[in-house]
Amino acid sequence: MTNSFEQAIAASVAALGTLTESEVLALLAIPQDPSHGDFSLPCFTLAKLLRKAPKAIAENLATQVVLPPGFAKVVPVNGYLNFYIDRAFLMQQVLGEITTKGTQFGHYPRRGERVVIDYSSPNIGKELAFHHIRSTMIGSSLSRIYHAFGYDVVRINHLGDWGTQFGKLITMYLREGLPTDPASLATLEIKDLNQLYASFSKVAKENPELEDEARAAFTRLENGDPFHRTLWTAFKNATLKELDRLYTQMGVVFDHYTGESFFEPQIPAVLAELESKKLLVSSQEREVVLLDDLDLPPCLIRKSDGSTLYATRDLAAALHRMREYQFAKCLYVVDQGQALHFKQVFATLAKMGYDWSNRLVHIPFGLILHLNEEGKWEKGKTRSGHSSLLRDVLEAAKEKIITTIREKNPDLENADSVATQIAVSALAFNDLKNRRLMDVKFDWDAALSFEGATGPYIQNAHVRLCSIGRKAGYVAEASQVDWSFLTDDHSYELVRILTRKSEKIRQACENDEPAILAQYSLEIAEAAHRFIHHNRVLGTEQERSRLFLVQCTQIVLEDVLQLLGVFPIRAM
RNA sequence: GCAGAUGUGGCCAAACUGGAUAAGGCAUCUGGCUACGAACCAGAAGAUUCCAGGUUCGAAUCCUGGCAUCUGCACCA
């Protein structure tokens, strides 16, 4: 949308000579202050070329340039050449396109390339901690953004369902003499597993030999011991039950749950390949791939007891994904603490001769910090009494919202499920609104206040737009619109923002940064709230025109919310 | 020690990737509901963008050198 306007300006300016169209396009900017127009051409680089003052150049250009169709005026200000679009024209163009394309407005054509996104990827046997929301929501949103940008997306939950921690669980389970018959195993719950972990660390503190016992148990599992395998399956099922419940609540989906165990049978082939390519080196009874020439520490492939590590399994996973999906890009949405690990894995693949290793991208993000007693932000522990389990935080947010709903809208149907959706959007938005490398400073009270720049604020804007549509009782058509009714500042501000949707999708995708769309959703919500507040729709002579703008805004906001992985609510 | 991330009003932070007077939110102060949904809107006040140099017509943004905070650095994942 914006493009065609920029093209028109570029063509007009290029027609005067001096600059080519592409040079103009490169210079052209969108002023942040709307009073400076819709597009702006800084003339400073021209100063040297023409040996004239930028101010004079802008003034000169202003008199010479032929105003492209749809533009109202061009004004030179302090070395900038500012172009103003005709408001009614812009409105007509943009709303027309939104009406034909619907929620697909601003999306890109399919490009026939595949992107694999690995996100959430929690450990089996442990409850989802609140910090797991980061990889889960960033990945969920990125998968939607990549799709909107034209890629085919493969969403993978790379479960941590293999490794020494299962040795610990099995060891503790047997030590406590818990029942191992199928019926009892089927009733296992995630809480029980958490309990086992806790008691393991307690006991292991006094009896360090328990660690060896756990390692031995994992080795037996790795060697296919049927009994150990049965326990492992039971642990996994108990965890998946709870994961599924949470993912459903959060609207998070995956195409594949290929955990680490899935790659276990492929490990020998990987080891053999490393061996045959002479990359495996023994060091202190462990086998590693040396990466000294890249200034990286060695990549640890096999422990002294012969069992493998997660780097080994990541190698197998990457090879498998390439074979299976022929990806153009493969994203790992994992916290930045693991940057080194991914560098090592990617470097190892490069050493194995796979030139596609440069299509593997680690998407790092910052920590979730909590306020401690001294008022400092720190990792882990929440302030007195607050749980840090995801399900507890979700529940607390939901309770708070239900209270608000009972106050403000006691007659609301499905109050419970609406509350869940608002709670999810509040937490998701809190997580996505800032650049992903920033640490999320989670203050329980602030996060649950739901005023200002929050998920509920945006949902509320969407609800108000829907509500006006509902009360109107009909759908406005473009043919009924008098475009001159939509040239006031608030309408103009709104449409100006809607125009930029495709640009925002592009930026969010190219930077792997959902925050760009989160900020954008805020911009839309702000402008929508303002428009609604200042421009009465129903019962005015501008009713049909304004309703049309309301409908279009709702469509855009609905899709942007979905791109964030948030369910757009119609009543709250 | 080495590597990476971060540093912007009292607090949280944005900035089209080098453009105009550095957004927005919280907290503070002022005003607006017999409501197209006030989970909102309007207004006030609050900034040496960590420091020092450099590049540029122009720097929060790029370069050099510091400082601070956080994270990671071979048998957990």
XYZ file of C-alpha atoms (C1' of nucleotides) in Angstrom:
649
model
C 0.000 0.000 0.000
C 2.597 2.483 1.156
C 4.788 1.242 -1.656
C 2.641 2.557 -4.452
C 2.676 6.039 -2.923
C 6.428 5.915 -2.524
C 6.820 4.687 -6.085
C 4.752 7.602 -7.335
C 6.893 10.104 -5.442
C 10.079 8.459 -6.655
C 8.880 8.631 -10.241
C 7.965 12.305 -9.952
C 11.233 13.300 -8.336
C 13.299 11.175 -10.699
C 11.594 12.885 -13.640
C 13.443 16.063 -12.660
C 16.813 14.376 -13.176
C 19.618 14.407 -10.564
C 18.341 11.339 -8.716
C 17.173 7.960 -9.926
C 14.000 6.344 -8.681
C 15.823 3.863 -6.483
C 17.932 6.634 -4.954
C 14.799 8.552 -4.063
C 13.205 5.427 -2.600
C 16.239 4.846 -0.432
C 16.080 8.371 0.949
C 12.337 8.576 1.387
C 11.219 8.428 5.012
C 7.975 8.479 6.924
C 8.074 11.354 9.399
C 7.140 10.437 12.945
C 5.407 13.748 13.407
C 2.261 13.669 11.195
C 2.430 17.437 10.776
C 5.475 16.807 8.590
C 3.363 14.965 6.080
C 3.107 11.353 4.974
C 6.444 11.047 3.232
C 9.557 13.101 3.481
C 12.604 13.478 1.293
C 15.693 14.758 3.149
C 17.760 16.842 0.740
C 21.034 16.909 2.668
C 22.880 14.355 0.585
C 21.996 16.406 -2.467
C 23.710 19.458 -1.034
C 27.198 18.241 -1.927
C 26.150 17.003 -5.305
C 24.448 20.234 -6.356
C 26.683 22.555 -4.298
C 23.663 24.285 -2.875
C 22.094 24.574 0.560
C 19.662 21.736 1.403
C 17.019 24.296 2.185
C 17.303 25.872 -1.252
C 17.244 22.470 -2.908
C 14.061 21.460 -1.125
C 12.420 24.745 -2.044
C 13.514 24.387 -5.594
C 12.260 20.818 -5.857
C 8.941 21.825 -4.366
C 8.277 24.269 -7.160
C 9.384 21.884 -9.911
C 8.041 18.510 -8.887
C 4.788 17.350 -10.406
C 2.485 16.225 -7.631
C 1.523 12.567 -8.180
C -2.171 11.705 -8.203
C -3.641 11.278 -4.742
C -1.379 13.836 -3.162
C -2.669 17.078 -1.726
C 0.484 19.130 -1.460
C 4.241 19.179 -1.183
C 5.961 21.561 1.203
C 9.671 22.307 1.720
C 10.724 22.667 5.370
C 14.325 23.134 6.500
C 15.874 20.963 3.855
C 13.114 18.373 3.856
C 10.609 17.990 1.082
C 7.357 16.891 2.695
C 4.597 15.157 0.744
C 1.021 15.180 1.969
C -1.428 12.576 0.734
C -4.975 13.647 0.069
C -6.780 12.315 3.146
C -9.974 11.221 1.438
C -7.993 9.526 -1.328
C -5.791 7.643 1.131
C -8.834 6.557 3.113
C -10.589 5.271 0.018
C -7.570 3.360 -1.227
C -6.683 1.707 2.057
C -10.169 0.841 3.251
C -10.964 -0.497 -0.203
C -8.025 -2.855 -0.014
C -8.869 -3.949 3.516
C -12.415 -4.742 2.446
C -11.331 -6.959 -0.429
C -8.518 -8.723 1.379
C -10.002 -8.974 4.858
C -7.648 -10.270 7.525
C -5.179 -11.142 4.749
C -4.619 -7.431 4.172
C -0.894 -6.763 4.438
C 0.089 -10.427 4.093
C 2.579 -11.546 1.440
C 2.202 -14.024 -1.429
C 3.309 -17.615 -0.805
C 6.959 -18.024 -1.658
C 7.148 -21.817 -1.591
C 9.910 -21.922 0.978
C 9.818 -23.704 4.288
C 10.851 -22.458 7.705
C 11.224 -24.792 10.654
C 10.622 -23.187 14.047
C 11.640 -24.947 17.223
C 9.999 -23.380 20.275
C 8.670 -23.993 23.766
C 10.605 -27.285 24.002
C 10.172 -27.880 27.735
C 11.657 -30.690 29.754
C 9.510 -33.702 30.417
C 8.980 -34.422 34.058
C 8.918 -30.810 35.143
C 6.068 -28.343 35.350
C 6.100 -25.413 32.960
C 7.701 -22.590 34.883
C 6.565 -19.093 34.154
C 9.716 -18.356 32.163
C 8.701 -21.014 29.623
C 6.145 -18.532 28.366
C 8.978 -16.709 26.591
C 10.045 -19.347 24.105
C 6.455 -20.513 23.804
C 4.900 -17.157 22.939
C 7.804 -15.740 20.932
C 7.891 -18.925 18.881
C 4.135 -19.091 18.513
C 4.036 -15.510 17.274
C 7.041 -15.923 14.973
C 5.431 -18.947 13.370
C 2.386 -16.842 12.482
C 4.500 -13.912 11.333
C 6.625 -16.089 9.045
C 3.473 -17.545 7.576
C 2.057 -14.069 6.928
C 5.338 -13.131 5.259
C 4.807 -15.980 2.796
C 6.739 -18.895 4.247
C 5.382 -22.355 4.918
C 6.016 -23.051 8.554
C 6.808 -26.287 10.372
C 6.279 -25.895 14.118
C 8.273 -28.257 16.274
C 8.190 -28.869 19.990
C 11.604 -30.340 20.695
C 10.716 -31.919 24.032
C 13.490 -32.557 26.529
C 12.410 -36.144 26.938
C 15.829 -37.744 27.135
C 18.858 -37.368 29.303
C 20.220 -37.939 32.766
C 17.235 -36.348 34.470
C 15.273 -39.498 33.679
C 17.879 -41.499 35.495
C 17.139 -39.313 38.496
C 13.397 -39.785 38.244
C 13.662 -43.538 37.789
C 16.148 -43.889 40.632
C 13.954 -41.953 43.013
C 10.784 -43.669 41.891
C 12.241 -47.093 42.661
C 13.932 -45.965 45.850
C 10.616 -44.767 47.214
C 9.073 -48.085 46.258
C 6.219 -46.570 44.296
C 3.835 -48.910 42.441
C 4.926 -49.927 38.951
C 1.814 -51.683 37.682
C 0.288 -50.180 34.508
C -2.829 -48.882 36.250
C -0.867 -46.937 38.840
C 1.536 -45.585 36.257
C -1.367 -44.300 34.188
C -2.574 -42.123 37.065
C 0.786 -40.420 37.517
C 0.612 -36.653 37.530
C 3.138 -33.978 36.888
C 3.040 -32.971 40.556
C 4.293 -36.416 41.512
C 7.265 -36.052 39.195
C 8.086 -32.643 40.610
C 7.971 -34.235 44.024
C 10.462 -36.899 42.897
C 12.896 -34.273 41.634
C 12.705 -32.392 44.888
C 13.361 -35.460 47.000
C 16.139 -36.571 44.676
C 18.094 -33.361 45.150
C 17.485 -33.543 48.889
C 18.686 -37.114 49.240
C 21.544 -36.659 46.777
C 22.956 -33.870 48.878
C 23.747 -36.303 51.652
C 24.344 -39.341 49.453
C 26.339 -38.176 46.442
C 26.548 -41.750 45.161
C 22.919 -41.301 44.127
C 24.128 -39.222 41.185
C 26.091 -42.199 39.888
C 23.071 -44.389 40.413
C 21.012 -41.962 38.330
C 23.582 -41.930 35.546
C 23.599 -45.713 35.548
C 19.805 -45.759 35.368
C 19.866 -43.462 32.360
C 22.441 -45.636 30.646
C 20.127 -48.624 31.155
C 17.311 -46.599 29.651
C 19.536 -45.676 26.749
C 20.361 -49.345 26.257
C 16.693 -50.167 25.929
C 15.886 -51.806 29.256
C 12.131 -52.523 28.929
C 11.273 -51.796 32.552
C 13.077 -48.452 32.522
C 11.387 -47.737 29.232
C 7.962 -48.323 30.769
C 8.632 -45.883 33.571
C 9.978 -43.335 31.116
C 6.815 -43.584 28.987
C 4.640 -43.100 32.035
C 6.586 -39.984 33.060
C 6.277 -38.614 29.570
C 2.538 -39.196 29.333
C 1.913 -37.540 32.682
C 3.761 -34.446 31.504
C 2.161 -34.306 28.073
C -1.299 -34.316 29.619
C -0.545 -31.115 31.493
C 1.340 -29.528 28.582
C -1.597 -30.132 26.321
C -3.967 -28.453 28.743
C -1.784 -25.333 28.942
C -1.087 -25.108 25.200
C -4.812 -25.333 24.489
C -5.494 -22.513 26.912
C -2.798 -20.382 25.345
C -3.763 -21.124 21.763
C -0.330 -22.573 21.037
C -0.046 -25.274 18.389
C 2.643 -27.522 16.963
C 2.939 -29.667 13.873
C 5.312 -32.129 15.500
C 6.279 -33.206 18.979
C 9.643 -34.666 18.112
C 11.505 -34.797 21.365
C 15.086 -35.713 21.918
C 14.216 -39.385 22.365
C 12.968 -39.403 18.786
C 16.530 -38.828 17.596
C 18.064 -41.390 19.870
C 18.066 -44.177 17.235
C 19.813 -41.810 14.834
C 22.706 -41.134 17.186
C 24.932 -44.031 16.093
C 24.823 -42.812 12.504
C 25.826 -39.324 13.621
C 28.705 -40.709 15.659
C 29.819 -42.827 12.737
C 29.717 -39.846 10.433
C 31.742 -37.701 12.835
C 34.155 -40.590 13.135
C 34.548 -41.094 9.402
C 35.067 -37.382 8.877
C 37.841 -37.526 11.471
C 36.234 -34.892 13.643
C 35.921 -36.918 16.839
C 38.754 -36.476 19.302
C 39.204 -38.182 22.657
C 39.904 -35.894 25.554
C 39.903 -37.040 29.176
C 37.908 -40.123 28.183
C 35.255 -37.972 26.524
C 34.772 -37.537 22.838
C 34.615 -34.021 21.497
C 34.786 -32.043 18.280
C 37.514 -29.422 18.494
C 36.556 -25.919 17.443
C 39.716 -24.078 18.484
C 40.204 -22.588 15.048
C 36.878 -20.775 15.534
C 37.761 -19.608 19.040
C 35.088 -21.848 20.477
C 35.385 -24.418 23.229
C 35.101 -28.034 22.039
C 31.667 -29.457 21.377
C 31.133 -32.355 23.789
C 29.696 -35.341 21.929
C 29.968 -38.306 24.268
C 30.546 -38.638 27.979
C 33.144 -40.946 29.556
C 30.418 -43.476 30.370
C 29.476 -43.593 26.690
C 26.149 -41.789 26.949
C 25.403 -38.828 24.741
C 24.644 -35.201 25.409
C 22.130 -32.804 24.073
C 24.601 -31.381 21.550
C 24.759 -34.853 19.993
C 20.985 -35.000 19.818
C 20.814 -31.477 18.374
C 23.150 -32.569 15.590
C 20.896 -35.513 14.812
C 17.836 -33.251 14.943
C 19.314 -30.720 12.516
C 20.279 -33.454 10.051
C 16.819 -34.971 10.318
C 15.060 -31.644 9.800
C 17.079 -30.881 6.715
C 16.320 -34.308 5.212
C 12.661 -34.132 6.131
C 11.776 -30.502 5.388
C 14.468 -29.013 3.107
C 14.123 -25.821 5.104
C 15.193 -22.395 3.890
C 15.681 -21.479 7.502
C 15.515 -23.242 10.828
C 14.909 -21.177 13.959
C 15.745 -22.176 17.526
C 13.774 -20.008 19.929
C 15.862 -20.564 23.035
C 17.117 -18.201 25.747
C 20.358 -16.352 25.129
C 22.173 -18.313 27.817
C 22.524 -21.065 25.245
C 24.128 -18.944 22.563
C 27.420 -20.756 22.969
C 25.820 -24.178 22.684
C 24.210 -23.290 19.361
C 27.395 -21.737 18.025
C 29.131 -25.020 18.783
C 26.450 -27.174 17.190
C 26.222 -24.989 14.073
C 30.015 -24.909 13.786
C 30.203 -28.679 14.098
C 27.720 -29.087 11.258
C 29.779 -26.711 9.166
C 32.860 -28.820 9.863
C 30.901 -31.868 8.750
C 30.651 -30.125 5.402
C 27.041 -28.994 5.469
C 26.882 -25.605 3.822
C 23.286 -25.268 4.935
C 24.464 -24.854 8.502
C 24.200 -21.117 7.892
C 20.434 -21.525 7.589
C 20.276 -22.489 11.244
C 19.500 -19.464 13.367
C 19.429 -19.166 17.104
C 16.710 -16.710 18.175
C 17.851 -15.695 21.659
C 15.788 -13.852 24.245
C 16.313 -12.356 27.701
C 15.412 -13.680 31.112
C 12.346 -13.148 33.223
C 13.350 -11.250 36.339
C 11.425 -10.831 39.557
C 11.616 -8.092 42.151
C 13.261 -9.346 45.352
C 12.920 -8.037 48.899
C 15.672 -5.464 48.432
C 13.901 -4.071 45.393
C 16.424 -5.521 42.948
C 15.577 -7.461 39.801
C 16.816 -11.027 39.898
C 16.404 -14.364 38.225
C 14.249 -17.115 39.654
C 12.539 -16.525 42.970
C 9.374 -14.483 43.024
C 8.435 -12.171 45.816
C 7.142 -13.788 48.991
C 4.421 -16.308 48.408
C 4.092 -15.853 44.654
C 4.379 -19.021 42.652
C 6.490 -19.080 39.545
C 4.610 -21.841 37.783
C 2.999 -20.828 34.540
C -0.330 -22.392 35.436
C -0.447 -20.506 38.727
C 0.336 -17.177 37.122
C -2.334 -17.828 34.494
C -4.818 -18.737 37.192
C -4.064 -15.614 39.214
C -4.471 -13.402 36.154
C -7.747 -15.086 35.336
C -9.127 -14.617 38.856
C -8.292 -10.954 38.735
C -10.038 -10.566 35.397
C -13.143 -12.423 36.493
C -13.504 -9.949 39.330
C -13.315 -7.066 36.884
C -15.830 -8.685 34.557
C -18.302 -9.200 37.401
C -18.031 -5.472 38.141
C -18.229 -4.123 34.631
C -20.220 -6.631 32.665
C -22.103 -9.036 34.954
C -24.272 -10.342 32.108
C -21.382 -11.478 29.932
C -21.830 -14.979 28.558
C -18.892 -17.384 28.725
C -17.286 -15.130 31.310
C -14.966 -17.928 32.296
C -13.507 -18.642 28.888
C -13.329 -14.930 28.077
C -11.411 -14.391 31.287
C -8.957 -17.092 30.278
C -8.445 -15.494 26.906
C -7.902 -12.061 28.391
C -5.490 -13.503 30.934
C -3.518 -15.184 28.167
C -3.452 -11.995 26.124
C -2.307 -10.005 29.156
C 0.588 -12.346 29.869
C 1.444 -12.856 26.214
C 1.463 -9.147 25.531
C 3.525 -8.439 28.605
C 6.019 -10.900 27.189
C 6.003 -9.729 23.588
C 5.774 -5.952 23.898
C 9.501 -5.395 24.301
C 12.406 -6.449 22.117
C 13.091 -10.061 22.838
C 16.673 -9.618 24.055
C 15.472 -7.373 26.858
C 14.936 -9.099 30.176
C 11.260 -9.122 31.131
C 10.889 -7.423 34.478
C 7.902 -9.188 35.928
C 6.334 -7.260 38.755
C 3.288 -9.210 39.833
C 1.216 -6.133 40.686
C 2.135 -4.154 37.598
C 1.678 -7.147 35.301
C -1.791 -7.776 36.673
C -2.978 -4.162 36.680
C -4.282 -4.325 33.095
C -4.321 -0.592 32.490
C -2.306 1.330 29.972
C -0.159 -0.534 27.470
C -1.454 -4.035 28.170
C -3.152 -6.938 26.443
C -6.544 -6.000 27.898
C -6.142 -2.442 26.589
C -5.821 -3.811 23.074
C -8.588 -6.355 23.541
C -10.769 -3.561 24.848
C -10.211 -1.536 21.697
C -11.140 -4.571 19.612
C -14.234 -5.174 21.751
C -15.385 -1.562 21.376
C -14.990 -1.756 17.596
C -16.993 -4.988 17.514
C -19.588 -3.562 19.823
C -20.284 -0.610 17.554
C -20.669 -2.982 14.632
C -23.091 -5.152 16.610
C -25.195 -2.194 17.721
C -25.375 -0.810 14.196
C -27.040 -4.046 13.136
C -25.809 -3.858 9.549
C -22.556 -3.894 7.613
C -21.538 -0.672 5.906
C -20.450 -0.871 2.252
C -17.811 1.181 0.528
C -20.427 2.511 -1.874
C -22.288 4.125 1.042
C -19.261 6.023 2.262
C -18.825 9.748 1.858
C -15.040 9.949 2.010
C -15.091 13.616 2.903
C -16.600 12.586 6.245
C -13.384 10.777 7.072
C -10.824 13.547 6.778
C -10.701 14.702 10.404
C -7.484 14.250 12.396
C -8.576 11.160 14.316
C -9.783 9.294 11.224
C -6.650 10.277 9.380
C -4.369 9.206 12.225
C -6.118 5.850 12.283
C -5.932 5.103 8.573
C -2.339 6.233 8.440
C -1.536 3.493 10.949
C -3.613 0.818 9.189
C -1.697 1.544 6.004
C 1.522 0.318 7.502
C 0.486 -3.241 8.303
C 2.460 -5.041 5.602
C 5.540 -2.989 6.389
C 5.276 -4.017 10.037
C 4.904 -7.689 9.146
C 8.025 -7.461 7.015
C 10.039 -5.774 9.742
C 8.855 -8.192 12.418
C 9.817 -11.145 10.242
C 13.170 -9.841 9.046
C 14.208 -9.047 12.600
C 12.544 -12.099 14.166
C 10.950 -9.587 16.476
C 7.285 -10.023 17.482
C 7.641 -6.846 19.562
C 7.373 -4.826 16.356
C 3.860 -6.157 15.826
C 3.050 -5.830 19.522
C 3.960 -2.146 19.402
C 1.958 -1.861 16.230
C -1.104 -3.407 17.871
C -0.768 -0.776 20.578
C -0.649 1.979 17.999
C -3.818 0.692 16.380
C -5.582 0.311 19.733
C -4.606 3.828 20.812
C -5.794 5.383 17.592
C -8.983 3.315 17.709
C -9.787 4.331 21.282
C -9.210 7.955 20.358
C -11.324 7.730 17.228
C -14.195 6.082 19.073
C -14.037 8.615 21.846
C -14.037 11.658 19.619
C -16.171 10.551 16.691
C -19.643 9.407 17.575
C -20.721 6.807 15.010
C -24.302 5.689 15.513
C -27.086 8.159 14.951
C -24.964 10.776 13.213
C -25.080 11.867 9.598
C -21.604 10.330 9.150
C -22.785 6.989 10.554
C -22.199 4.778 7.518
C -18.859 6.321 6.686
C -17.534 6.073 10.225
C -18.935 2.582 10.661
C -17.013 1.547 7.565
C -13.771 2.790 9.097
C -14.651 1.022 12.350
C -15.193 -2.261 10.503
C -11.901 -1.994 8.663
C -9.989 -1.129 11.818
C -11.505 -4.138 13.555
C -10.384 -6.425 10.735
C -6.813 -5.181 10.882
C -6.609 -5.328 14.664
C -8.106 -8.808 14.707
C -5.386 -10.127 12.439
C -2.550 -8.347 14.225
C -3.712 -9.894 17.491
C -3.703 -13.292 15.826
C -0.203 -12.718 14.517
C 0.833 -12.163 18.108
C -0.678 -15.519 18.969
C -3.504 -13.918 20.900
C -7.190 -14.706 20.490
C -9.168 -11.568 19.518
C -12.130 -11.113 21.846
C -15.485 -9.667 20.676
C -17.067 -8.973 24.035
C -15.615 -8.612 27.502
C 39.953 -13.965 32.682
C 37.358 -14.751 27.815
C 32.669 -14.227 25.181
C 27.696 -12.333 24.611
C 23.476 -9.159 26.093
C 21.906 -4.691 28.258
C 22.570 0.733 29.798
C 17.287 6.304 27.375
C 12.714 11.089 32.879
C 11.382 8.422 39.921
C 10.060 3.156 37.483
C 9.241 0.192 32.634
C 10.602 1.328 27.877
C 10.031 2.952 21.816
C 12.522 5.103 17.936
C 11.055 3.635 10.319
C 18.005 0.524 11.321
C 21.858 7.714 10.387
C 17.083 12.298 9.991
C 13.218 17.198 11.991
C 11.008 19.269 18.728
C 13.845 11.571 21.902
C 7.136 7.929 21.311
C 4.217 5.432 24.764
C 3.008 3.299 29.598
C 3.349 3.251 35.187
C 3.594 6.500 39.355
C 2.342 12.129 40.500
C -1.038 16.490 39.549
C -5.753 18.451 36.796
C -10.278 17.671 34.076
C -14.140 14.335 31.564
C -19.123 8.871 32.485
C -27.909 9.159 33.452
C -21.572 5.196 28.767
C -22.063 3.714 20.282
C -18.034 -0.312 26.568
C -14.308 4.931 31.559
C -10.203 -2.019 31.110
C -11.289 4.736 28.096
C -10.215 9.966 26.746
C -8.104 15.122 27.354
C -4.284 18.081 29.764
C 0.214 19.259 33.215
C 4.906 18.143 35.016
C 9.241 15.165 34.358
C 15.615 13.689 29.659
C 23.249 16.071 29.489
C 19.868 8.852 25.734
C 26.270 5.465 31.243
C 31.213 8.340 30.413
C 35.263 10.271 27.017
C 36.847 10.885 22.238
C 35.847 10.199 16.754
C 33.093 9.868 11.789
C 28.921 12.895 9.552
C 25.327 18.469 7.011
C 22.950 15.472 10.977
C 24.286 10.273 16.218
C 20.160 7.157 21.296
C 21.626 4.668 16.654
C 28.038 3.886 13.400
C 33.746 3.586 15.086
C 37.606 3.652 19.239
C 38.531 3.441 24.484
C 36.500 3.058 29.255
C 32.538 2.123 33.277
C 28.213 -0.527 35.279
C 24.601 -4.597 35.484
C 23.301 -9.455 33.874
C 24.254 -14.226 31.406
C 27.373 -18.146 29.523
C 32.236 -20.648 29.428
C 33.697 -29.578 28.506
C 30.845 -35.136 31.166
C 22.593 -31.033 33.076
C 19.274 -29.716 29.223
